[in-house]
């Protein structure tokens, strides 16, 4: 049984249909990507999952059934907006939020220390939240989401406002939690982050599923009939190639329908080319995203 | 319970995040209490007689008698000045009446001739009219003594003519003095009879000022609970609460407990300050505490209700201050209710603060006991329940 199972969710706010038909399942221990352009319905879908909103139709099963008050302590949610108390000192704010998740103050303080050090926030613990930079506040948000050691982590745009160093720190933390068996649902519109972390994804557009499944499989399904090649020297003339376009420091060869990648490789070998790189050209998630959303 | 206390503690931290909050919590209430209490006490203890400027151009015994009779009358306070100073003060509006006793006042009266007193009054001034009545009464009293002396001289002359003018003048002076003494000693025609009052009923400016300021300074931040609620809604921290096992009632209780506890501390500090520094007798402690607790509940519940309707923190804070000032003015917290027209005195009892102010005044100045202020406590608790129910029903997370 999936840890989270969302089935045909619908939610409207007045005349606006925020979620029209969204379904997906998240398996225990995986990192799942909830993707979509701005306004696609990602945040509303998350809030429906968390019982913040009631759906107009559809069902949500989380940790083997509907959401209950007791289950809320087993879930960590990081909202997109900075839901921290700006006037409170950082440490007091994080401890308070942890106590709402069922931790005692003593436990919360004890668990907080290593996280503050990991994210380089220990020296800012007494500062008011509003005195911290955007990135520091985002790191504080991440800490408040994981401090009570949840079984499911739901993060809405987790790397928003983080510089590359802190983004890597946050990714490392997510991977560490993933290794410990925590189920992670990550909502974002920044595709390359998904490619690095997620096993499976659902892509939502205009409140509906448009792509869903294993990430590698999706990329294969959307790949064109092309290979990427890098050779030492000039690329010789090859039969069956329709077009040659530069791609980073390699070349992308678009093949006609009768020519297979293996035949191209054989031609290169037979012409004694020094091959440095040869691969099936899979589209990036960004390219798939743009293709699918523009088709919609 | 822990969750409620944690929310209350968080709200306390947020409220005192800026040290300036201490200014509003205790410093300014104490300063305003002192200023208003001293002013109110000063008003209560000051000389309430109407000032009358007197220019005595005659300077004779009869003119001085007239001034003395005015003084003894008790309703006006004559102040004798030279003509220029009196005119300047009158023009400045320092007194509503200027009386000029002309030269030759005494000689004319002794000769049995009428004398015109020059009286200038401030137009449309009620105090000027009252001063005029007091002056006319004093002139009449002086005239009555003169009439009695004249009659006495005439009667004596019928019996036996005086030997010379000096003997006649001496007889007139003796008769005038006797008449003045008799008039001064004459009993009042109207006697005011008052029942023996066992209960203390004495206006206390200090209590009025202290209680009024306390209620207003406590009411405004309690209504400001609405600002805290809308701030949580706007910043998204309230939505975050929904992902924790924290029910709406737990959140509201935590918010109310925090602000309510602070208000009780604030009120006790201000009551203590009044008792120790201003020597205010507040009345039975249990009854006073009962009034304060009921008032705090009613006010914080009103804050919860307001929090469900307002859209921004600025709007909430603006409304809190405005309602605090309006209710303060209408509830008798800034001045006694007796200053209002009778109909208004009844209408303002729709405001819980009016009941609190009335109850504190009853306990402190009228010597009432707990039983007498139970209706006030009942009204405030009932309003608290009503406000809280509306607040809970209209509560929203976004």
XYZ file of C-alpha atoms in Angstrom:
694
model
C 0.000 0.000 0.000
C 1.280 3.439 -0.946
C 2.236 5.830 1.847
C 0.268 8.589 0.148
C -2.456 7.948 -2.367
C -4.324 10.784 -4.019
C -7.252 9.897 -6.232
C -9.132 12.239 -8.601
C -8.900 15.309 -6.403
C -10.987 18.349 -7.267
C -11.070 21.722 -5.576
C -12.547 25.036 -6.713
C -12.339 28.452 -5.064
C -15.344 30.329 -6.334
C -15.160 30.367 -10.109
C -11.506 29.223 -10.128
C -10.921 25.495 -10.540
C -7.594 25.168 -8.703
C -7.457 21.372 -8.948
C -9.519 19.627 -11.646
C -8.336 16.018 -11.541
C -5.123 15.033 -9.814
C -4.140 11.489 -8.934
C -0.850 9.947 -7.831
C 0.605 7.544 -5.325
C 3.825 7.916 -3.347
C 5.599 4.785 -2.194
C 7.239 4.441 1.179
C 10.787 5.768 1.273
C 10.878 7.369 -2.180
C 11.548 10.951 -3.193
C 8.581 12.004 -5.262
C 8.404 15.137 -7.386
C 5.221 17.146 -7.641
C 5.866 19.377 -10.628
C 4.053 22.030 -12.535
C 4.220 25.613 -13.696
C 3.152 28.435 -11.383
C -0.584 28.245 -10.709
C -0.828 24.609 -11.839
C -2.426 23.500 -8.571
C 0.606 22.037 -6.752
C 0.189 23.933 -3.490
C -3.570 23.359 -3.424
C -2.986 19.643 -3.997
C -0.568 19.587 -1.052
C -3.047 21.400 1.177
C -5.738 18.929 0.193
C -3.374 16.101 1.100
C -2.705 17.722 4.470
C -6.376 18.284 5.257
C -5.905 22.073 5.319
C -8.626 22.217 2.641
C -11.431 19.760 2.115
C -11.656 18.488 -1.501
C -14.823 19.012 -3.526
C -14.321 15.474 -4.853
C -11.725 12.708 -4.693
C -9.943 11.013 -1.822
C -6.636 11.207 0.000
C -5.118 8.281 1.845
C -2.073 9.055 3.921
C -0.290 6.557 6.167
C -2.971 3.943 5.473
C -6.132 5.981 5.651
C -7.632 9.426 5.947
C -5.751 12.176 7.763
C -6.186 12.217 11.534
C -4.917 14.552 14.245
C -2.534 11.845 15.467
C -1.021 11.414 11.984
C -0.130 15.121 11.794
C 2.785 14.542 14.169
C 4.196 11.970 11.698
C 4.273 14.472 8.839
C 6.577 17.405 8.244
C 5.281 20.209 6.038
C 7.296 23.095 4.729
C 4.973 25.704 3.223
C 6.027 27.816 0.267
C 5.485 31.053 2.172
C 7.763 31.650 5.143
C 5.460 30.554 7.944
C 7.760 31.683 10.733
C 7.153 34.255 13.454
C 9.220 37.202 12.295
C 9.408 38.900 15.699
C 10.536 35.815 17.621
C 14.140 34.792 18.238
C 15.073 31.976 15.854
C 15.650 29.315 18.519
C 12.442 30.149 20.424
C 10.471 30.079 17.177
C 11.791 26.657 16.128
C 11.278 25.185 19.588
C 7.719 26.513 19.676
C 6.890 24.957 16.296
C 8.438 21.663 17.434
C 6.296 21.621 20.589
C 3.225 21.911 18.371
C 4.443 18.719 16.702
C 4.493 16.909 20.004
C 8.093 17.379 21.151
C 8.928 18.527 24.655
C 10.942 21.730 24.900
C 13.932 19.789 26.190
C 13.858 17.321 23.292
C 13.328 20.084 20.783
C 16.313 22.056 22.120
C 18.504 18.955 22.111
C 17.582 18.003 18.541
C 17.863 21.565 17.299
C 21.546 22.047 18.116
C 23.036 19.771 15.388
C 20.687 21.153 12.757
C 21.661 24.734 13.625
C 25.294 23.763 13.259
C 24.693 21.830 10.016
C 23.036 24.857 8.436
C 25.473 27.345 9.935
C 22.756 29.051 11.988
C 24.062 28.378 15.495
C 25.495 31.864 15.916
C 22.169 33.412 14.820
C 19.960 31.476 17.255
C 19.169 34.539 19.407
C 18.400 36.830 16.473
C 14.848 37.628 15.547
C 13.707 35.745 12.454
C 13.139 39.019 10.605
C 16.821 39.875 11.078
C 17.885 36.776 9.107
C 18.421 36.727 5.346
C 15.932 34.990 3.037
C 18.259 32.039 2.696
C 18.700 31.721 6.453
C 14.947 31.823 6.933
C 14.546 29.096 4.322
C 17.073 26.948 6.169
C 15.169 27.598 9.394
C 12.012 26.463 7.613
C 13.700 23.224 6.598
C 14.844 22.632 10.184
C 11.361 23.229 11.555
C 10.011 20.694 9.045
C 12.366 17.871 9.987
C 13.007 18.527 13.699
C 10.273 16.184 14.935
C 11.653 13.390 12.702
C 8.596 12.837 10.512
C 7.906 9.725 8.440
C 6.638 11.840 5.535
C 8.197 15.098 4.454
C 6.222 17.436 2.213
C 8.260 20.362 0.963
C 6.863 23.149 -1.178
C 9.690 24.800 -3.185
C 12.341 23.711 -0.667
C 15.317 25.377 -2.356
C 13.691 28.744 -2.945
C 16.037 31.537 -1.883
C 19.018 29.262 -1.217
C 22.446 29.863 -2.768
C 24.249 26.871 -4.376
C 26.157 25.989 -1.197
C 23.022 25.968 0.952
C 21.033 24.226 -1.770
C 23.594 21.422 -1.633
C 23.335 21.339 2.193
C 19.573 20.979 1.908
C 19.884 18.275 -0.773
C 22.352 16.371 1.361
C 19.903 16.499 4.255
C 17.073 15.247 2.036
C 19.225 12.397 0.732
C 20.229 11.491 4.270
C 16.566 11.397 5.327
C 15.799 9.352 2.214
C 18.466 6.847 3.274
C 16.784 6.635 6.675
C 13.529 5.661 4.962
C 11.671 8.950 5.119
C 9.155 9.447 2.318
C 9.704 12.804 0.671
C 7.312 14.716 -1.558
C 8.924 17.714 -3.168
C 6.937 20.331 -5.020
C 8.862 22.555 -7.384
C 8.988 24.102 -10.809
C 12.822 23.904 -11.004
C 13.306 20.746 -13.037
C 16.994 19.990 -12.720
C 16.589 19.710 -8.929
C 13.975 17.024 -9.549
C 16.244 15.117 -11.920
C 18.916 14.926 -9.247
C 16.667 13.802 -6.408
C 13.422 12.221 -7.500
C 12.644 8.645 -8.453
C 9.184 9.349 -9.738
C 7.174 12.430 -10.591
C 3.754 13.753 -11.369
C 3.507 16.795 -13.616
C 0.392 18.889 -13.108
C -0.857 21.563 -15.464
C -4.092 23.518 -15.118
C -5.090 21.311 -12.204
C -4.714 17.995 -14.037
C -2.140 15.219 -14.328
C -0.208 15.470 -17.575
C 2.743 13.184 -16.786
C 3.107 10.585 -14.103
C 5.507 7.784 -13.421
C 9.158 6.759 -13.301
C 11.417 9.645 -14.269
C 13.797 7.625 -16.465
C 10.877 5.994 -18.250
C 9.283 9.380 -18.902
C 12.524 10.702 -20.368
C 12.850 7.662 -22.623
C 9.264 8.040 -23.795
C 9.934 11.645 -24.727
C 13.284 11.127 -26.351
C 13.587 11.983 -30.058
C 15.395 9.703 -32.609
C 18.852 11.166 -31.925
C 22.289 10.493 -30.518
C 24.940 12.724 -28.969
C 28.441 12.226 -30.240
C 31.842 13.699 -29.474
C 34.795 12.635 -31.595
C 38.416 13.706 -31.741
C 38.588 15.755 -34.915
C 36.059 16.302 -37.690
C 32.832 14.307 -37.721
C 32.769 12.336 -40.993
C 29.747 12.196 -43.258
C 27.299 9.588 -41.944
C 24.401 7.947 -43.710
C 20.960 8.236 -42.118
C 21.629 11.521 -40.324
C 19.056 14.230 -40.997
C 20.576 17.053 -38.983
C 23.627 17.883 -36.896
C 23.300 20.449 -34.128
C 25.818 21.480 -31.487
C 24.901 20.406 -27.937
C 27.259 21.745 -25.248
C 30.695 20.502 -26.405
C 29.223 17.551 -28.373
C 27.036 17.209 -31.434
C 23.463 15.977 -31.560
C 22.650 13.891 -34.593
C 19.007 13.585 -35.560
C 18.485 10.286 -37.364
C 15.963 9.300 -39.995
C 13.424 6.672 -39.011
C 15.239 3.825 -40.811
C 18.580 4.380 -39.084
C 19.312 3.035 -35.630
C 21.896 4.458 -33.151
C 23.804 1.170 -33.479
C 24.248 1.730 -37.225
C 25.671 5.201 -36.553
C 28.099 3.726 -34.032
C 29.177 1.078 -36.544
C 29.804 3.775 -39.190
C 31.960 5.764 -36.756
C 34.003 2.700 -35.800
C 34.418 1.606 -39.384
C 35.729 5.076 -40.283
C 38.281 4.828 -37.411
C 36.958 7.866 -35.556
C 38.312 8.405 -32.029
C 34.989 8.416 -30.150
C 35.037 10.350 -26.882
C 31.282 10.283 -26.223
C 28.349 8.393 -27.674
C 24.881 8.340 -26.048
C 21.217 8.187 -26.823
C 19.975 11.789 -26.656
C 17.393 11.848 -23.829
C 15.510 15.107 -23.337
C 15.997 16.981 -20.092
C 13.014 17.324 -17.805
C 13.024 21.030 -18.621
C 12.549 20.158 -22.305
C 9.823 17.636 -21.560
C 8.156 20.132 -19.222
C 8.130 22.866 -21.874
C 7.005 20.456 -24.564
C 4.141 19.028 -22.531
C 2.967 22.317 -21.075
C 3.051 24.058 -24.469
C 1.109 21.158 -26.019
C -1.499 21.659 -23.329
C -2.923 21.968 28.128
C 0.795 22.163 27.270
C -0.105 23.250 23.773
C -2.330 26.038 25.124
C 0.439 27.241 27.427
C 2.977 27.091 24.592
C 0.740 29.244 22.390
C 0.208 31.668 25.295
C 3.957 31.848 25.878
C 4.615 32.436 22.188
C 2.086 35.292 22.136
C 3.726 36.821 25.205
C 7.120 36.638 23.511
C 5.693 38.227 20.377
C 3.949 40.992 22.309
C 7.094 41.909 24.226
C 9.406 41.402 21.246
C 9.946 45.140 21.270
C 10.940 46.790 24.584
C 8.601 49.635 23.673
C 5.704 47.356 24.614
C 6.664 47.890 28.259
C 5.951 51.556 27.661
C 2.354 50.727 26.787
C 2.043 47.930 29.336
C 2.965 49.872 32.460
C 4.909 53.121 31.945
C 2.342 55.169 30.019
C -0.645 53.833 32.011
C 1.098 54.881 35.228
C 1.968 58.327 33.860
C -1.553 58.896 32.545
C -3.052 57.605 35.783
C -0.979 60.065 37.788
C -1.758 62.991 35.528
C -5.476 62.283 35.221
C -5.900 61.364 38.904
C -4.163 64.519 40.073
C -6.202 66.603 37.658
C -9.444 64.989 38.750
C -8.507 65.369 42.432
C -7.556 68.962 41.796
C -10.909 69.568 40.184
C -12.647 67.996 43.141
C -10.723 69.954 45.781
C -10.446 73.334 44.033
C -12.366 76.501 44.892
C -15.510 76.207 42.832
C -16.847 79.654 43.713
C -17.447 82.074 40.851
C -14.779 84.746 40.586
C -16.080 88.336 40.779
C -13.704 91.233 40.146
C -14.430 94.206 42.435
C -13.264 97.791 41.961
C -14.010 99.624 45.208
C -13.845 103.326 44.318
C -15.583 104.324 47.554
C -13.523 102.471 50.131
C -15.958 103.288 52.935
C -17.225 100.922 55.626
C -20.477 100.184 53.776
C -18.700 99.280 50.563
C -16.441 96.943 52.517
C -19.511 95.497 54.211
C -20.944 94.781 50.748
C -17.775 92.912 49.733
C -17.820 90.967 53.012
C -21.448 89.967 52.560
C -20.563 88.732 49.073
C -17.708 86.672 50.504
C -19.834 85.255 53.298
C -22.506 84.233 50.803
C -20.238 81.435 49.612
C -21.270 81.332 45.978
C -18.862 83.955 44.669
C -15.231 84.796 45.351
C -14.745 88.586 45.250
C -11.290 89.817 44.310
C -10.694 93.527 44.911
C -8.396 95.165 42.341
C -7.705 98.613 40.922
C -9.789 99.607 37.915
C -7.132 98.937 35.259
C -6.154 95.489 36.532
C -9.776 94.477 36.946
C -10.638 95.620 33.429
C -7.676 93.712 31.983
C -8.606 90.492 33.783
C -12.227 90.821 32.775
C -11.230 91.350 29.144
C -9.040 88.244 29.365
C -12.030 86.223 30.507
C -10.548 85.441 33.929
C -13.855 86.211 35.648
C -17.445 86.396 34.396
C -18.363 89.542 36.409
C -16.827 92.946 37.181
C -18.464 94.978 39.965
C -17.575 98.648 40.398
C -18.642 100.310 43.677
C -18.726 104.026 42.813
C -17.159 106.794 44.882
C -19.723 108.388 47.215
C -21.449 105.011 47.709
C -21.559 105.319 51.501
C -22.364 109.029 51.635
C -25.303 108.641 49.286
C -26.675 105.675 51.224
C -26.383 107.496 54.525
C -28.235 110.402 52.924
C -30.995 108.015 52.002
C -30.342 108.347 48.290
C -30.264 105.362 45.875
C -26.917 104.341 44.413
C -26.320 102.509 41.105
C -23.727 99.737 41.219
C -21.871 99.202 37.935
C -21.901 95.500 37.043
C -20.396 94.142 33.832
C -21.143 90.523 32.935
C -19.618 88.150 30.406
C -22.345 87.714 27.758
C -24.168 84.363 27.715
C -22.281 83.177 30.774
C -24.265 81.144 33.256
C -21.666 81.965 35.889
C -22.138 85.690 35.173
C -25.856 85.361 35.792
C -25.182 83.497 39.017
C -22.739 86.201 40.097
C -25.359 88.880 39.341
C -27.869 87.119 41.604
C -25.311 86.858 44.390
C -24.445 90.582 44.087
C -28.116 91.579 44.081
C -28.703 89.463 47.181
C -25.717 91.018 48.952
C -26.832 94.549 47.992
C -30.299 93.768 49.273
C -28.855 92.585 52.590
C -26.833 95.798 52.953
C -29.923 97.797 51.995
C -32.061 96.024 54.580
C -29.603 96.975 57.337
C -29.578 100.582 56.111
C -33.394 100.657 56.005
C -33.525 99.294 59.532
C -31.038 101.964 60.710
C -33.015 104.731 58.913
C -36.263 103.538 60.494
C -34.604 103.389 63.871
C -33.322 106.991 63.573
C -36.776 108.203 62.419
C -38.495 106.479 65.351
C -35.988 107.930 67.808
C -36.488 111.446 66.410
C -40.247 111.146 66.944
C -39.680 110.361 70.596
C -37.034 113.025 71.159
C -35.149 115.070 68.570
C -31.367 114.670 68.508
C -29.311 117.453 70.034
C -27.109 117.798 66.982
C -26.040 116.041 63.765
C -23.195 114.162 65.394
C -25.573 112.630 67.973
C -27.848 111.652 65.091
C -24.937 110.082 63.134
C -23.784 108.160 66.171
C -27.297 106.809 66.703
C -27.494 105.857 63.004
C -24.145 103.982 63.185
C -25.200 102.108 66.308
C -28.531 101.184 64.742
C -26.817 100.057 61.513
C -24.362 97.848 63.423
C -27.192 96.297 65.415
C -29.204 95.664 62.237
C -26.219 94.063 60.507
C -25.604 91.787 63.492
C -29.238 90.791 63.676
C -29.372 90.077 59.930
C -26.194 88.047 60.107
C -27.561 86.052 63.013
C -31.017 85.582 61.474
C -31.834 81.927 60.793
C -32.188 80.700 57.207
C -35.740 80.460 56.033
C -35.005 77.192 54.230
C -33.383 74.379 56.092
C -31.917 71.439 54.186
C -32.469 68.181 55.980
C -30.341 65.196 54.956
C -30.779 61.638 56.091
C -27.951 60.100 58.016
C -25.951 58.205 55.445
C -24.230 55.128 56.648
C -22.482 54.366 53.391
C -19.502 56.320 52.185
C -20.320 58.342 49.062
C -17.611 60.791 48.350
C -16.321 61.617 44.875
C -12.744 60.475 44.516
C -10.938 62.056 41.611
C -8.007 59.691 42.093
C -10.232 56.609 41.878
C -12.074 58.003 38.862
C -8.821 58.759 37.057
C -7.012 55.590 38.064
C -9.857 53.172 37.323
C -10.688 54.873 34.037
C -7.123 54.903 32.773
C -6.600 51.304 33.838
C -9.654 50.085 31.931
C -8.726 51.949 28.754
C -5.043 50.957 28.790
C -5.958 47.317 29.354
C -8.823 47.283 26.881
C -6.808 48.505 23.867
C -4.177 45.700 23.883
C -6.854 43.102 24.624
C -8.741 44.266 21.572
C -5.335 44.136 19.867
C -5.609 40.325 20.113
C -7.371 40.766 16.787
C -4.113 42.125 15.339
C -2.177 39.055 16.463
C -4.774 36.791 14.899
C -4.815 38.574 11.564
C -1.006 38.712 11.536
C -0.868 34.909 11.873
C -3.395 34.610 9.089
C -1.505 36.911 6.736
C 1.978 35.502 7.365
C 0.840 31.886 6.984
C 1.760 30.728 10.481
C -1.893 29.952 11.162
C -2.051 27.564 8.191
C 1.061 25.888 9.505
C -0.839 25.223 12.730
C -3.334 23.192 10.724
C -0.629 20.675 9.910
C -0.164 20.046 13.630
C -2.633 18.368 15.951
C -3.810 21.774 17.148
C -7.538 22.388 16.963
C -9.090 25.801 16.400
C -10.330 25.874 19.978
C -6.837 25.056 21.294
C -5.338 27.879 19.246
C -7.997 30.370 20.347
C -7.753 29.287 23.974
C -3.978 29.655 23.885
C -4.279 33.118 22.370
C -6.925 34.173 24.882
C -5.076 32.728 27.892
C -1.877 34.569 26.976
C -3.428 37.972 26.470
C -5.876 37.570 29.339
C -3.149 36.608 31.820
C -1.097 39.628 30.779
C -4.115 41.882 31.253
C -4.706 40.570 34.772
C -1.053 41.229 35.652
C -1.302 44.716 34.139
C -4.494 45.513 36.055
C -3.089 44.239 39.346
C 0.003 46.387 38.875
C -2.128 49.454 38.215
C -4.465 48.723 41.134
C -1.413 48.301 43.373
C 0.054 51.554 42.098
C -3.220 53.344 42.806
C -3.440 51.927 46.307
C 0.184 52.523 47.288
C 0.995 55.777 45.531
C -2.352 57.533 45.157
C -3.880 56.142 48.397
C -6.936 54.912 46.546
C -9.356 52.738 48.495
C -10.530 50.308 45.830
C -12.980 48.414 48.030
C -13.237 44.689 48.840
C -10.319 42.940 47.072
C -12.330 39.892 45.992
C -15.011 42.053 44.436
C -12.464 44.261 42.669
C -10.703 41.162 41.335
C -14.035 39.786 40.152
C -14.746 42.965 38.195
C -11.267 43.012 36.648
C -11.414 39.339 35.638
C -14.840 39.711 34.052
C -13.773 42.886 32.262
C -10.636 41.186 30.930
C -12.638 38.244 29.602
C -15.181 40.470 27.923
C -12.458 42.575 26.294
C -10.306 39.690 25.030
C -13.405 37.955 23.658
C -14.232 41.156 21.801
C -10.692 41.018 20.396
C -11.270 37.442 19.182
C -14.495 38.543 17.508
C -12.817 41.514 15.868
C -9.968 39.256 14.698
C -12.402 37.194 12.653
C -13.527 40.235 10.669
C -10.525 42.484 10.116
C -8.346 42.050 7.046
C -4.978 43.444 8.114
C -2.922 44.049 11.216
C -2.986 47.806 10.632
C -6.746 47.771 10.405
C -6.958 45.765 13.638
C -4.608 48.087 15.518
C -6.384 51.207 14.261
C -9.777 49.863 15.253
C -8.492 48.772 18.677
C -7.229 52.249 19.496
C -10.301 53.974 18.111
C -12.763 51.724 19.934
C -10.688 51.985 23.119
C -10.869 55.774 23.059
C -14.564 55.928 22.107
C -15.578 53.366 24.719
C -13.364 55.144 27.260
C -15.152 58.414 26.618
C -18.626 56.889 26.645
C -18.162 54.544 29.585
C -17.376 57.211 32.160
C -13.707 56.248 32.235
C -12.536 59.716 31.243
C -15.150 61.702 33.191
C -18.095 60.805 35.455
C -21.231 59.513 33.778
C -23.170 62.251 35.576
C -21.831 64.667 32.967
C -23.938 62.932 30.315
C -27.618 63.651 29.565
C -29.933 61.196 31.413
C -30.828 59.219 28.271
C -27.174 58.865 27.343
C -26.373 57.679 30.858
C -28.631 54.694 30.211
C -27.555 53.969 26.619
C -23.863 53.700 27.475
C -24.551 50.662 29.632
C -24.572 48.594 26.470
C -20.749 48.883 26.626
C -19.149 46.348 29.015
C -16.533 48.925 30.004
C -19.313 51.106 31.448
C -20.330 48.263 33.768
C -16.733 47.772 34.841
C -16.249 51.475 35.533
C -19.533 51.714 37.399
C -18.719 48.632 39.471
C -15.274 49.960 40.425
C -16.794 53.317 41.374
C -19.501 51.575 43.416
C -16.885 49.539 45.273
C -14.435 52.382 45.820
C -16.632 55.370 46.588
C -20.056 54.067 47.510
C -18.926 51.281 49.797
C -20.874 48.601 47.914
C -20.113 44.924 48.419
C -19.690 41.922 46.100
C -23.425 41.332 45.857
C -24.062 44.807 44.517
C -21.685 44.424 41.585
C -22.816 40.926 40.543
C -25.060 42.302 37.760
C -22.021 44.076 36.314
C -19.959 40.892 36.422
C -22.865 38.952 34.933
C -23.237 41.398 32.045
C -19.533 41.315 31.261
C -19.385 37.508 31.345
C -22.462 37.234 29.143
C -20.936 39.629 26.628
C -17.704 37.609 26.736
C -19.591 34.432 25.832
C -21.427 36.193 23.013
C -18.280 37.784 21.537
C -16.341 34.516 21.791
C -19.067 32.510 20.081
C -19.237 34.972 17.194
C -15.424 34.969 16.976
C -15.229 31.166 16.861
C -18.043 30.895 14.329
C -16.456 33.434 11.976
C -12.872 32.246 12.563
C -10.884 31.596 9.386
C -7.405 30.363 8.603
C -6.957 32.342 5.364
